[in-house]
Structure formats: structure tokens, C-alpha cells
Coordinates of N, CA and C and ligand atoms in Angstrom, one line a residue:
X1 N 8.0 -82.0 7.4 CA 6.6 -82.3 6.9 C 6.5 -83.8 6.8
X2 N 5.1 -84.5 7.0 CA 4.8 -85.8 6.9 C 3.6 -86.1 5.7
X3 N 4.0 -86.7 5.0 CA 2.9 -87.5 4.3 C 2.5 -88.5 4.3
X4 N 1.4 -89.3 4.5 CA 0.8 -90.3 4.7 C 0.2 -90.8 3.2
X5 N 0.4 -91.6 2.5 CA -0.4 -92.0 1.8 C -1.3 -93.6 1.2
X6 N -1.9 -92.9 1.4 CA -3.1 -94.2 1.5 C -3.2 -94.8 -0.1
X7 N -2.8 -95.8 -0.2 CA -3.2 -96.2 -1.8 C -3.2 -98.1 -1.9
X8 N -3.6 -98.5 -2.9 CA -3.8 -100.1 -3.0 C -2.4 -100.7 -3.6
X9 N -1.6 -99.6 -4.3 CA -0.7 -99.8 -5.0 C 0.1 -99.3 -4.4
X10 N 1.0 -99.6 -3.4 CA 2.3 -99.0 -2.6 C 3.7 -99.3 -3.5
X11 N 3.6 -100.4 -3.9 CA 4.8 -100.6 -5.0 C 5.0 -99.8 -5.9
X12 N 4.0 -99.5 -6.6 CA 3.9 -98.1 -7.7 C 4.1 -97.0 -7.5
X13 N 4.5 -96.7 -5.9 CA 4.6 -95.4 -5.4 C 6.8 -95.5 -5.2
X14 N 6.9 -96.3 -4.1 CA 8.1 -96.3 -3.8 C 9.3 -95.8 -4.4
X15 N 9.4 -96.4 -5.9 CA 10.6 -96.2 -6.8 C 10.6 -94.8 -6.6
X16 N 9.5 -94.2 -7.0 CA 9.8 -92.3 -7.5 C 10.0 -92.1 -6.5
X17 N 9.9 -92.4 -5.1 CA 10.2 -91.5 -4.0 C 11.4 -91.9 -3.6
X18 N 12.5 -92.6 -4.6 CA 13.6 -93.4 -4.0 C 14.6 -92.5 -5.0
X19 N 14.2 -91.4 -6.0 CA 15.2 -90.9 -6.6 C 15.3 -89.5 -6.6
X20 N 16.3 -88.7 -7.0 CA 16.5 -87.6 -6.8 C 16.6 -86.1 -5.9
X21 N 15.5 -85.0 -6.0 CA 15.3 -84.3 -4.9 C 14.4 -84.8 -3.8
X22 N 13.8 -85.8 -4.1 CA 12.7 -86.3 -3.1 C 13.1 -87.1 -2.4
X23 N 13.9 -87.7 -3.2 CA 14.6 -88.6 -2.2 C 15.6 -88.0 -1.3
X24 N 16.5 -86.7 -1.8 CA 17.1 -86.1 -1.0 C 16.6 -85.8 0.1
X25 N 15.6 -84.8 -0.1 CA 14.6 -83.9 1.1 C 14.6 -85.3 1.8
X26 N 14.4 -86.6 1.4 CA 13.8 -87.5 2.8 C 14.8 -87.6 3.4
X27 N 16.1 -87.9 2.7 CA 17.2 -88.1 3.7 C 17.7 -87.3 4.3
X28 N 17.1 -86.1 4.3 CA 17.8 -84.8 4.9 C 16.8 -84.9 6.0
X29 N 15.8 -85.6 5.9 CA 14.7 -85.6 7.0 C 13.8 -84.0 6.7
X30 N 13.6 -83.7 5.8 CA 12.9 -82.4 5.5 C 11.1 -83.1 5.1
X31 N 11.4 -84.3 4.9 CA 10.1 -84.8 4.2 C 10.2 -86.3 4.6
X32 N 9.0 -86.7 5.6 CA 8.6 -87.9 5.6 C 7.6 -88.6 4.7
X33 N 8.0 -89.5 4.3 CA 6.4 -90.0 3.7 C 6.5 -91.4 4.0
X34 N 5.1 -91.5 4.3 CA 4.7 -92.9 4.4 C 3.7 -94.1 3.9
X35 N 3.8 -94.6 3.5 CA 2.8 -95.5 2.5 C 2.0 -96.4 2.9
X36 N 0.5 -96.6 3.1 CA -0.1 -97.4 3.9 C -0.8 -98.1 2.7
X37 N -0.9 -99.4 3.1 CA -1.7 -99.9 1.9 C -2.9 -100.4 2.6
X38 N -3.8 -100.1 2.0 CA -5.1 -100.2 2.2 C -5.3 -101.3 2.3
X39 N -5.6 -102.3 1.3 CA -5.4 -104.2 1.5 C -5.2 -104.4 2.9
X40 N -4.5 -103.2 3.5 CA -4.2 -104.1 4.9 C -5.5 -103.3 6.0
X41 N -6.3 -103.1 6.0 CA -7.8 -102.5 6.2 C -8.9 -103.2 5.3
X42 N -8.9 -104.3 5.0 CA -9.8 -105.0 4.0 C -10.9 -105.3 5.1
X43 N -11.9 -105.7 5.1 CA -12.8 -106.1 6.1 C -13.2 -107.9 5.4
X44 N -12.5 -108.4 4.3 CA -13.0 -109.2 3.6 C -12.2 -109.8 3.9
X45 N -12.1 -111.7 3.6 CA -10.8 -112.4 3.9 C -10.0 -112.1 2.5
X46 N -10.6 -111.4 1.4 CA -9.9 -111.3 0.0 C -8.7 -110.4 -0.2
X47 N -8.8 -109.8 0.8 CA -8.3 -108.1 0.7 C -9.1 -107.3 0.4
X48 N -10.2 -107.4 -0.1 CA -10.4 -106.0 -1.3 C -11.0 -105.2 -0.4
X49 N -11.1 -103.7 -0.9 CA -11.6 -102.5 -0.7 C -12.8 -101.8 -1.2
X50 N -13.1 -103.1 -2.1 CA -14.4 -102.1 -2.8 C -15.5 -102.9 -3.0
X51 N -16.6 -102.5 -3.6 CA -17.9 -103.1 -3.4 C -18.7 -102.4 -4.6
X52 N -19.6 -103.8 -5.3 CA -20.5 -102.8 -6.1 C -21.7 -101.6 -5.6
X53 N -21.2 -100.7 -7.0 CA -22.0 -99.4 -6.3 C -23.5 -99.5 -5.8
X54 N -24.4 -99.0 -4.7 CA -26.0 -98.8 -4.7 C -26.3 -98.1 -6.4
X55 N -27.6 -98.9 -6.7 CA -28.1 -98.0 -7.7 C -27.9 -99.1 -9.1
X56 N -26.8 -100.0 -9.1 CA -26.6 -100.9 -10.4 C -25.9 -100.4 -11.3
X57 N -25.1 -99.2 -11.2 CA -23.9 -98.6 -12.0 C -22.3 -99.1 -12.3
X58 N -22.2 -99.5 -13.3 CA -20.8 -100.1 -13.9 C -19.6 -100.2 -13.0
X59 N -18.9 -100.9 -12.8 CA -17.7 -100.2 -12.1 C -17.8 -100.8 -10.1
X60 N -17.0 -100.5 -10.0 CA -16.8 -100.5 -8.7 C -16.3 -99.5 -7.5
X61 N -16.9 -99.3 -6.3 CA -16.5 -98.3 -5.1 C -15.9 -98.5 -4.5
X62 N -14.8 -97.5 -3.9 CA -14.3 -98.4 -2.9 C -14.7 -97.7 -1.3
X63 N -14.6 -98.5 -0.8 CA -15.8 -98.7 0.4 C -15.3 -97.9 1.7
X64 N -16.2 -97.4 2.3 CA -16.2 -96.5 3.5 C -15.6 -96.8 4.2
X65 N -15.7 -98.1 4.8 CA -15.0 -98.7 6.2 C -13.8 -98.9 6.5
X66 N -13.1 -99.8 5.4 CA -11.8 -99.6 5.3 C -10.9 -98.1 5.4
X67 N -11.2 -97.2 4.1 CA -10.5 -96.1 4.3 C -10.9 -95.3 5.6
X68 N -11.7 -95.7 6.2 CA -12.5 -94.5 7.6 C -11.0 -95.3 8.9
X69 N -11.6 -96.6 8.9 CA -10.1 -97.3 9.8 C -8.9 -96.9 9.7
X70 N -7.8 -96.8 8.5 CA -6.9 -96.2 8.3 C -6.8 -95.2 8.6
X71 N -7.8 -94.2 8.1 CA -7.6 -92.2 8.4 C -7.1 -92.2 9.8
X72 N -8.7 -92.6 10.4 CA -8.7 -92.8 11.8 C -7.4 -93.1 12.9
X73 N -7.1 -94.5 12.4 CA -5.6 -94.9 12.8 C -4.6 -93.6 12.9
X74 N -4.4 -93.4 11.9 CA -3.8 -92.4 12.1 C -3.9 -90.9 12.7
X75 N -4.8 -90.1 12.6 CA -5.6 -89.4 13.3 C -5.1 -89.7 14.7
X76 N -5.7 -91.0 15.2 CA -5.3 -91.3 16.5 C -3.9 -91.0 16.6
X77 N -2.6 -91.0 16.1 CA -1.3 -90.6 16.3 C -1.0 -89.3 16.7
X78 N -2.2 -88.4 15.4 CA -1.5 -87.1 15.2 C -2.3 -86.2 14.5
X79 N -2.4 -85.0 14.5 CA -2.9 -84.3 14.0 C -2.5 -84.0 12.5
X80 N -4.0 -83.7 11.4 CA -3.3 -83.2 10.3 C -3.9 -82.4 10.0
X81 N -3.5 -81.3 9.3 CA -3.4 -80.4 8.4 C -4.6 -80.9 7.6
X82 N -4.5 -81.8 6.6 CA -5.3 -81.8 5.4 C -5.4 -83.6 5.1
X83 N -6.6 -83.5 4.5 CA -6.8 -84.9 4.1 C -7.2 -84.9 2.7
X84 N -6.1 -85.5 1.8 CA -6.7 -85.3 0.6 C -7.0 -86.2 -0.1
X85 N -8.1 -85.7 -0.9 CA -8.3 -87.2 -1.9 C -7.5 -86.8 -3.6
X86 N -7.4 -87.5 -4.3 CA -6.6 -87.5 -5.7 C -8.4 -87.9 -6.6
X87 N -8.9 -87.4 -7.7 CA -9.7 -87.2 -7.9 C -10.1 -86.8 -9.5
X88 N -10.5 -87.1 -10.4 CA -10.7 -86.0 -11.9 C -11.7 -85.1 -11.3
X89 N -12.4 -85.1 -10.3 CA -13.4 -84.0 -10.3 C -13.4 -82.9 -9.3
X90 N -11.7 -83.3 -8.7 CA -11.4 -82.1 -7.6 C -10.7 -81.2 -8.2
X91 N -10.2 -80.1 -6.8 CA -9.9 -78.5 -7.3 C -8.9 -78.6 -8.7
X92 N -8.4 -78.4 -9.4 CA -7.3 -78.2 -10.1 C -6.1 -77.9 -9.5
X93 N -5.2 -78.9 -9.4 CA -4.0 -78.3 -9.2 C -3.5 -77.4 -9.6
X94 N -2.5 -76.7 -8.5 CA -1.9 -75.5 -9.2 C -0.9 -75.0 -8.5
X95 N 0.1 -74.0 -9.2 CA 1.5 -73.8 -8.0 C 1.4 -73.1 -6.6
X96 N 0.0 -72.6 -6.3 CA -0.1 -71.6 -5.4 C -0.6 -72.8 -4.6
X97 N -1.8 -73.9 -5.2 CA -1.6 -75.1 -4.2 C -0.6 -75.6 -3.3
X98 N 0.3 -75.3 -4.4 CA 1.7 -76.4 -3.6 C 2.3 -76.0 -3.2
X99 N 2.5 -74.6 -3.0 CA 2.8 -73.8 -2.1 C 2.2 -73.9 -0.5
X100 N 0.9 -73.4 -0.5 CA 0.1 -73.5 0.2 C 0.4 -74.9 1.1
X101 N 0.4 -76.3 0.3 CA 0.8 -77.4 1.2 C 1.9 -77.5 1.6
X102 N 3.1 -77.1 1.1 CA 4.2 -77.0 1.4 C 4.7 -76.6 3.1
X103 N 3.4 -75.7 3.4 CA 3.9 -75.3 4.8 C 2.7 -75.9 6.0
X104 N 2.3 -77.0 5.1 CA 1.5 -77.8 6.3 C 2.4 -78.9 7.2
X105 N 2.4 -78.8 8.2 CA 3.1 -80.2 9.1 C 2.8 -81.4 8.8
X106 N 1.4 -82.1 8.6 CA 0.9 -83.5 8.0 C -0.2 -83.2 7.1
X107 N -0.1 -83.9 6.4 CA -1.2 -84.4 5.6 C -1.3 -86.0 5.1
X108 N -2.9 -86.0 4.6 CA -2.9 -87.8 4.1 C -3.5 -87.3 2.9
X109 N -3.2 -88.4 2.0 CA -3.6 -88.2 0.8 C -4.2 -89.7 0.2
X110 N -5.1 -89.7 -0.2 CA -5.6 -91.0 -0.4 C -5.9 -91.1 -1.4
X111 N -4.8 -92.0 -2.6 CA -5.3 -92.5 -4.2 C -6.3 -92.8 -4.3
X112 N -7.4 -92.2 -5.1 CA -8.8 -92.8 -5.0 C -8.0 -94.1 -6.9
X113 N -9.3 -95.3 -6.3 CA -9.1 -95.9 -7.7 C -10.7 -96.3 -7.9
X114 N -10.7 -97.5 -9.3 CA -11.6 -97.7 -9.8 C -13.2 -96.5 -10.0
X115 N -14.2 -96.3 -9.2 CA -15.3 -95.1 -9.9 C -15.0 -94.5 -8.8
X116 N -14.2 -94.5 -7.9 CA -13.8 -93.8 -6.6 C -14.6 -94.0 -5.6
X117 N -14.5 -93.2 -4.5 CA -14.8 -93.9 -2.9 C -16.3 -93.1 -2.6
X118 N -16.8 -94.2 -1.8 CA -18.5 -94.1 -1.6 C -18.0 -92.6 -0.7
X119 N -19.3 -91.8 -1.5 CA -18.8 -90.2 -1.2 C -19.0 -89.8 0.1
X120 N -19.7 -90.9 1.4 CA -19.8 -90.6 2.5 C -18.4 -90.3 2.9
X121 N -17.5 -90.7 2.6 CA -16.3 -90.5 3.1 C -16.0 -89.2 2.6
X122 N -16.0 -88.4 1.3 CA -15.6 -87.3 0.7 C -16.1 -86.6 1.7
X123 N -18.2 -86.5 2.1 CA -18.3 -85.3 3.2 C -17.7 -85.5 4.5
X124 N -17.1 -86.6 4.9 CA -17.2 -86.5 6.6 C -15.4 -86.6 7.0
X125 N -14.6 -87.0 6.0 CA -13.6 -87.5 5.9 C -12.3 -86.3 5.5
X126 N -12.6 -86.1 4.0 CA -11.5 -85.4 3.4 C -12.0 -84.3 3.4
X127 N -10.8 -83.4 3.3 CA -11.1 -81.7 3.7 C -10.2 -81.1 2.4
X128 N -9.7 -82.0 1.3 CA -9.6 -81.0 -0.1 C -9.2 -82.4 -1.2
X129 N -10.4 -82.4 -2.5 CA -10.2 -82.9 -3.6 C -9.1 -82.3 -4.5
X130 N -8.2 -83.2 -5.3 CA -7.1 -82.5 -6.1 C -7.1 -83.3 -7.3
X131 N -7.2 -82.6 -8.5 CA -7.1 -83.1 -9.6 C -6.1 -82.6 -10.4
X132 N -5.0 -83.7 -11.1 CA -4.1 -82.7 -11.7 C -4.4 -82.7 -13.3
X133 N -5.2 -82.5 -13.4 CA -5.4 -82.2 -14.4 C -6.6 -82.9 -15.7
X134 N -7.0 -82.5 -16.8 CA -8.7 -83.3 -16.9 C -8.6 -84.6 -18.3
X135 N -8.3 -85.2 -17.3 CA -7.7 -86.8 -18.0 C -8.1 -87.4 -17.1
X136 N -8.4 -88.8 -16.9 CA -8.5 -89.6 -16.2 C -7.6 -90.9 -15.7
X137 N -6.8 -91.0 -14.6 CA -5.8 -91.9 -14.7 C -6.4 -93.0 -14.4
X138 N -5.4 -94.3 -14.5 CA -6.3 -95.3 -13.8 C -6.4 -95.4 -12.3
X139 N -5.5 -94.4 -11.4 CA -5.5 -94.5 -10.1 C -5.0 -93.0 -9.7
X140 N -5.3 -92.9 -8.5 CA -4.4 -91.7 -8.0 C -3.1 -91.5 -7.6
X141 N -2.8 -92.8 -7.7 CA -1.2 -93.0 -6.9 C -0.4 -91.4 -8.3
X142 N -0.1 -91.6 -9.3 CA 0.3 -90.7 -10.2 C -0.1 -88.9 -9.7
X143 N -1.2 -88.8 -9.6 CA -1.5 -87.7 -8.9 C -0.7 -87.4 -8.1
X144 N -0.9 -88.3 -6.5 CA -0.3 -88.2 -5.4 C 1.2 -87.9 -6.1
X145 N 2.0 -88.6 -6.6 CA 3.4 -88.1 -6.7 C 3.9 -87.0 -6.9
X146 N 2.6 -86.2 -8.0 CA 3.0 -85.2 -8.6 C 2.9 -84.4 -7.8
X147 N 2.1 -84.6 -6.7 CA 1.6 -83.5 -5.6 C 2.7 -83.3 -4.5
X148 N 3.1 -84.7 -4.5 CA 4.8 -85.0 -3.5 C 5.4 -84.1 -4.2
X149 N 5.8 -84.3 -5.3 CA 7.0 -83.5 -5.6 C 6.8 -81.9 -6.0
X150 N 5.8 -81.6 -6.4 CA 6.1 -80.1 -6.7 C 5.6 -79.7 -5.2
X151 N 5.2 -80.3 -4.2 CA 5.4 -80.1 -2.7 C 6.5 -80.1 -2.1
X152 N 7.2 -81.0 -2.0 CA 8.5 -81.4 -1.9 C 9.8 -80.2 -2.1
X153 N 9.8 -80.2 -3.1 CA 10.8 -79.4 -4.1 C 10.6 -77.6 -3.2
X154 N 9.5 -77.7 -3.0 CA 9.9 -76.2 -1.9 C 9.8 -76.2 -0.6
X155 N 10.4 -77.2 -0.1 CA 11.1 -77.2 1.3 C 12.1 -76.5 1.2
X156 N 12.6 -76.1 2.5 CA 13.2 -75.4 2.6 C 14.4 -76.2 2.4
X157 N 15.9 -75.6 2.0 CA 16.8 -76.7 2.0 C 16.5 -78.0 0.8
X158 N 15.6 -78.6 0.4 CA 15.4 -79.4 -0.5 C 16.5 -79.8 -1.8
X159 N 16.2 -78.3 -2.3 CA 16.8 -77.9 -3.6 C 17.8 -77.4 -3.5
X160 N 18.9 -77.2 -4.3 CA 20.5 -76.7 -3.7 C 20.0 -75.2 -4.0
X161 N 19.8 -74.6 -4.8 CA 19.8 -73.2 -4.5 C 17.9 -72.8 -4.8
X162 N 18.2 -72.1 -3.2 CA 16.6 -71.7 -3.6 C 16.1 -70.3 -4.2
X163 N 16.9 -70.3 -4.8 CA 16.1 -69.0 -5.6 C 15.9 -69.7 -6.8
X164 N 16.1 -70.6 -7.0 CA 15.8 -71.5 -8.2 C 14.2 -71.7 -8.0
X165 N 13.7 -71.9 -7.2 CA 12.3 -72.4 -7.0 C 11.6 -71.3 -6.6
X166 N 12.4 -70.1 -7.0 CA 11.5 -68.7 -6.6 C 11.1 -68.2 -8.1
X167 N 12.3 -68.8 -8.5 CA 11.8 -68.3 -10.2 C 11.1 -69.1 -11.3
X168 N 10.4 -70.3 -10.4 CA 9.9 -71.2 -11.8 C 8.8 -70.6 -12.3
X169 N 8.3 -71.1 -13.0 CA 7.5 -70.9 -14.1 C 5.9 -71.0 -12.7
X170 N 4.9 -69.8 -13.1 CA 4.0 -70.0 -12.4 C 4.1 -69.3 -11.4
X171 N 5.2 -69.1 -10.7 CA 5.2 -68.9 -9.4 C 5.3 -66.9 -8.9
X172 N 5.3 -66.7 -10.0 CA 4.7 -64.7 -10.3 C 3.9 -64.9 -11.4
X173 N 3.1 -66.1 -11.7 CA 1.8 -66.1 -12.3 C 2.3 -65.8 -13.7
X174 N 3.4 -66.2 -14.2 CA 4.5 -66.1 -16.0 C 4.9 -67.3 -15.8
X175 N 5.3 -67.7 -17.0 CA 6.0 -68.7 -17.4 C 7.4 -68.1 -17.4
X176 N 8.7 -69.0 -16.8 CA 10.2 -68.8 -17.7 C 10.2 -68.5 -18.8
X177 N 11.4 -67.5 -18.2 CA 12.5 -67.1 -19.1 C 13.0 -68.7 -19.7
X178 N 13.5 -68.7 -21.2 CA 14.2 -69.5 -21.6 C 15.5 -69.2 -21.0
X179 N 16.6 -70.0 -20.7 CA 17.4 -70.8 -20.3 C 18.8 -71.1 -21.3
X180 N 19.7 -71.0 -20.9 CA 21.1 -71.1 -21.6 C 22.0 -71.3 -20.5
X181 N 22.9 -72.4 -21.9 CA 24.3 -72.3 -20.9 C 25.8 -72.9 -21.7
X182 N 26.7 -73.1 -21.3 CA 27.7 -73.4 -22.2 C 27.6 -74.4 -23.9
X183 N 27.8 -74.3 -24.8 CA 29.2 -73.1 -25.1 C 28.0 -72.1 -25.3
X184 N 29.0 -70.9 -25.5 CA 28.0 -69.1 -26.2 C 27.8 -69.4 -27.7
X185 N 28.4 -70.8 -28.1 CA 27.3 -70.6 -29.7 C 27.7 -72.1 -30.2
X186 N 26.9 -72.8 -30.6 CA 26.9 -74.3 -31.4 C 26.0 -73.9 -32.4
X187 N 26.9 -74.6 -33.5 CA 26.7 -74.7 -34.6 C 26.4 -73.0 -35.4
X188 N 26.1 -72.7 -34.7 CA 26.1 -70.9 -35.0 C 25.0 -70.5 -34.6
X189 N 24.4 -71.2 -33.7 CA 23.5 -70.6 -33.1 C 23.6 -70.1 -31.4
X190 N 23.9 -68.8 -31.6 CA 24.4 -67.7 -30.0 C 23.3 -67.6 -29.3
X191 N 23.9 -68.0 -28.5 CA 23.2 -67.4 -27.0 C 23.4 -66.1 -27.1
X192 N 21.6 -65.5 -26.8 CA 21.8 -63.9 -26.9 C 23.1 -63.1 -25.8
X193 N 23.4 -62.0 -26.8 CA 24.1 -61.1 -26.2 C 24.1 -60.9 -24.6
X194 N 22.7 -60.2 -24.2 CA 22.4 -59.6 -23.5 C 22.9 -60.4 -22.0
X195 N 23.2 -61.8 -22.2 CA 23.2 -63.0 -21.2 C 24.6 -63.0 -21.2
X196 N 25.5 -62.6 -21.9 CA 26.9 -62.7 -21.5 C 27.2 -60.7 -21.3
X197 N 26.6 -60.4 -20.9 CA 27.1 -58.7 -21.4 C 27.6 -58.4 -19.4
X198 N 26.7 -59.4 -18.5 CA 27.4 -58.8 -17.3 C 26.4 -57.6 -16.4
X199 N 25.8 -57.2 -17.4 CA 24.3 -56.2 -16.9 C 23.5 -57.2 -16.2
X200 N 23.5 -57.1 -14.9 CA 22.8 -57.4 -14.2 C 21.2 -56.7 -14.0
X201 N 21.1 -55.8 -14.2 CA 19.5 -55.1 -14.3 C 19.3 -55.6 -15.7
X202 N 19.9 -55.2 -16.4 CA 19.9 -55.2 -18.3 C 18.7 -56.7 -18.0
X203 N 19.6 -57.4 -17.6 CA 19.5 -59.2 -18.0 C 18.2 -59.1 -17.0
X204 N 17.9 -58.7 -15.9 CA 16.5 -59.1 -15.2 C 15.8 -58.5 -16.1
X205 N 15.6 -57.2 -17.1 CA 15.0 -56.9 -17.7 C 14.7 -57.7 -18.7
X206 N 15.5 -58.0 -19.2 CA 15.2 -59.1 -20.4 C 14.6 -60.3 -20.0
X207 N 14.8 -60.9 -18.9 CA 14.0 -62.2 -18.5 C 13.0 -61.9 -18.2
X208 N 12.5 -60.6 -17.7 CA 11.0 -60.5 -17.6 C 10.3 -60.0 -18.7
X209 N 11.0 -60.1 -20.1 CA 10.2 -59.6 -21.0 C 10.1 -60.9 -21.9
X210 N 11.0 -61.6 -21.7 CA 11.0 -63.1 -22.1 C 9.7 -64.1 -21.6
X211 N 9.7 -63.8 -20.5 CA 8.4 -64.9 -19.2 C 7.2 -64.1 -19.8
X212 N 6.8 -62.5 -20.0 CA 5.8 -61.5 -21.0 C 5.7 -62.3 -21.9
X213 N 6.1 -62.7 -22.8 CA 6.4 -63.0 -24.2 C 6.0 -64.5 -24.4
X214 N 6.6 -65.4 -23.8 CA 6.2 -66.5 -24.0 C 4.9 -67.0 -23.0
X215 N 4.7 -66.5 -22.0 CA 3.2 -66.5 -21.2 C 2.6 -66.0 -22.0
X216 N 2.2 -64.8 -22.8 CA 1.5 -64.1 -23.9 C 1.2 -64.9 -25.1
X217 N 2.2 -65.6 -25.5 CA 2.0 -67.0 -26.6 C 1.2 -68.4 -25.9
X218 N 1.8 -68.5 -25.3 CA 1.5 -70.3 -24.9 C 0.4 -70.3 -24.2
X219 N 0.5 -69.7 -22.9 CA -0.7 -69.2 -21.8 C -1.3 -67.6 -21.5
X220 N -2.0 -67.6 -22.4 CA -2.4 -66.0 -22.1 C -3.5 -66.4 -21.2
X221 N -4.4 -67.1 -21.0 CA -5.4 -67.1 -20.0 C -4.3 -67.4 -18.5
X222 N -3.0 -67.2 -18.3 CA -2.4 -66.9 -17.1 C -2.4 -65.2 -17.0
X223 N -2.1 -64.5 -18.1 CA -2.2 -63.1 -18.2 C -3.5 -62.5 -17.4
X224 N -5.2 -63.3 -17.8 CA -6.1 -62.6 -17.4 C -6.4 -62.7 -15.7
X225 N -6.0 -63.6 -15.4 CA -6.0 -63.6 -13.8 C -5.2 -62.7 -13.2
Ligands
ADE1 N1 -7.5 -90.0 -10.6 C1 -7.8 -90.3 -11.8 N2 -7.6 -89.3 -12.6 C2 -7.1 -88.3 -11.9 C3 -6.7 -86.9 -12.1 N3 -6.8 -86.4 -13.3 N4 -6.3 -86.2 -11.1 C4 -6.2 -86.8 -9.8 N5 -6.5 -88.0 -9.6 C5 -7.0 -88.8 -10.6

């Protein structure tokens, strides 16, 4: 899989994609990504990308031409899948999302910043808004990562054992089972029985009444869906 990402802040991006599973997956070659910085599509001798809004509204746009140049650029290479924008007023992120992207070949993703991008580009350009969640950042580069990696993370191969990423949280619409592991008791507090007993059905049963249980507490509006 390829990622393209369009953002003003490329530095801000690099580090996180330089550690851990993400950085694994790249070296395994399971996940490209690539970082284009916009500045370098400026049409101005300043660099900039953006322009005050039509209408006399606070803030600043960032402007059609530059991000249409870049898409395009690329486009010209190759075919994608998806063009996304990072957004507070797009779809909600969610795990069936990342699922879903997971098995696209390319995508671009473009950090929107400051009041975000003159929306001629939203209708003619991008083909899915992504919000993670209803906060406002000061950029999308943060978004984009989060989207990298819970994308990422289910590649195939990525993660050392994949049934690990079959059972997270979300992904049969429950939250995890809580989690243990050495020693069976600190300070006097045991790890339940049922997790050292060896019952293999026993213990699936209990994890699924555990992920009931705490989905039922924390997220019951996951239950009604
Ligand atoms: N850009 C600013 N806030 C955002 C959010 N909540 N999700 C995605 N992109 C954003």
C-alpha cells in the first residue's frame, strides 16, 4: 500500500513514522508513505498556500491551485483509490474505516490547516472527508497519523501475531476483554482463575462476557448499532 501525504508541515509528520510498527511495516515494504510538502506548489515567491477567504471572514484558505497541482502530479503517476481530506466536519473515523482503507492500493491524504481549503477542491478533488474525532486540531497532519497507523497496523504481516488485531477492541463492534500477564498475583491482587485454569472454551467464554460487560459500561451506544 502507498500513502501520499500532502501537508505544510512534513517535519511534524516524519518522526512518528520513523518508530515502531509503522516503521516496521515500511521496512518490510508493506507500507509506503510519502510526504509532499505543499510550500513546494506555492504559486507565490513566499511559499504560502493560502489566501484570504471571499466574503471578509476571519482566518485564512488554503487555496485551490496549489493543492489541485500536487493531486494532479501525482495522479499523473498513478492511480488512487481515495483522496482524503483530514477535516472536523468529515465522516467520523472509525475501525471499519480502517479496515476498509487498509485494502486500498493508493491513497492521498491531505492535512487541511488554518479555516481549511477553498471547498472547490472538496467537490472536484477529494472523494472522502475524515474526522477523528469533534475537537479541533490545529492541523491535520495529527489526524493523518492516526489514520496511518490504525491503517497500517492491519497489514498483513505488519504486526507479529495477527490474531492480535482480530481481537481489538471495536473490531466485533465490543470493547476488550481486560488483559493479564505475569506474575498470577502482586501484592494480592490475582489474576482471575479462569485465565490460568487451561479451559480453552471456559476462557473464550469469559472474554466475551468481559468485552459484554465493559462495552455495556463505558460504550453502550456501541451495543445499539
Ligand atoms: N483538523 C482539525 N481538526 C481535525 C479533526 N478533529 N479531525 C481531522 N482533521 C482535523
Amino acid at each position: 500500500m502507498r500513502i501520499d501525504i500532502l501537508t505544510l508541515f512534513p517535519n511534524m509528520m516524519t518522526m512518528f513514522f520513523e518508530e515502531s510498527i509503522v516503521s516496521r511495516a515500511r521496512k518490510k515494504g508493506l507500507a509506503e508513505i510519502c510526504f509532499h510538502n505543499l510550500h513546494d506548489y506555492s504559486l507565490s515567491r513566499y511559499g504560502s498556500v493560502d489566501d484570504y477567504p471571499y466574503g471578509g471572514s476571519a482566518g485564512m484558505v488554503m487555496a485551490i491551485e496549489p493543492l489541485a497541482n500536487c493531486i494532479e502530479e501525482l495522479q499523473s503517476q498513478r492511480t488512487y483509490d481515495d483522496i482524503i481530506y483530514t477535516a472536523p466536519d468529515g465522516e467520523l473515523f472509525s475501525q471499519s474505516m480502517a479496515n476498509e482503507l487498509s485494502l486500498k492500493q493508493n491513497i492521498i491524504i491531505l492535512c487541511g490547516h488554518y479555516k481549511g481549503v477553498d471547498e472547490r477542491l472538496r467537490e472536484h478533488f477529494i472523494t472522502r472527508e475524515i474526522s477523528i474525532g469533534d475537537y479541533v486540531l490545529t492541523g491535520g497532519e495529527l489526524a493523518a497519523a492516526v489514520i496511518c497507523d490504525a491503517v497500517i497496523r492491519l497489514l498483513p504481516g505488519a504486526i507479529g501475531d495477527e490474531q492480535s488485531a482480530l481481537e481489538d477492541s471495536f473490531q466485533d463492534g465490543l470493547l476488550a476483554p481486560p488483559e493479564y500477564t505475569r506474575p498470577p498475583e502482586f501484592r494480592g491482587w490475582r489474576v482471575p482463575d479462569i485465565l490460568l485454569s487451561g479451559n480453552h472454551a471456559k476462557i473464550q467464554q469469559w472474554r466475551y462476557e468481559q468485552a459484554l460487560e465493559r462495552t455495556r459500561q463505558r460504550r453502550p451506544d456501541l451495543l445499539k448499532n
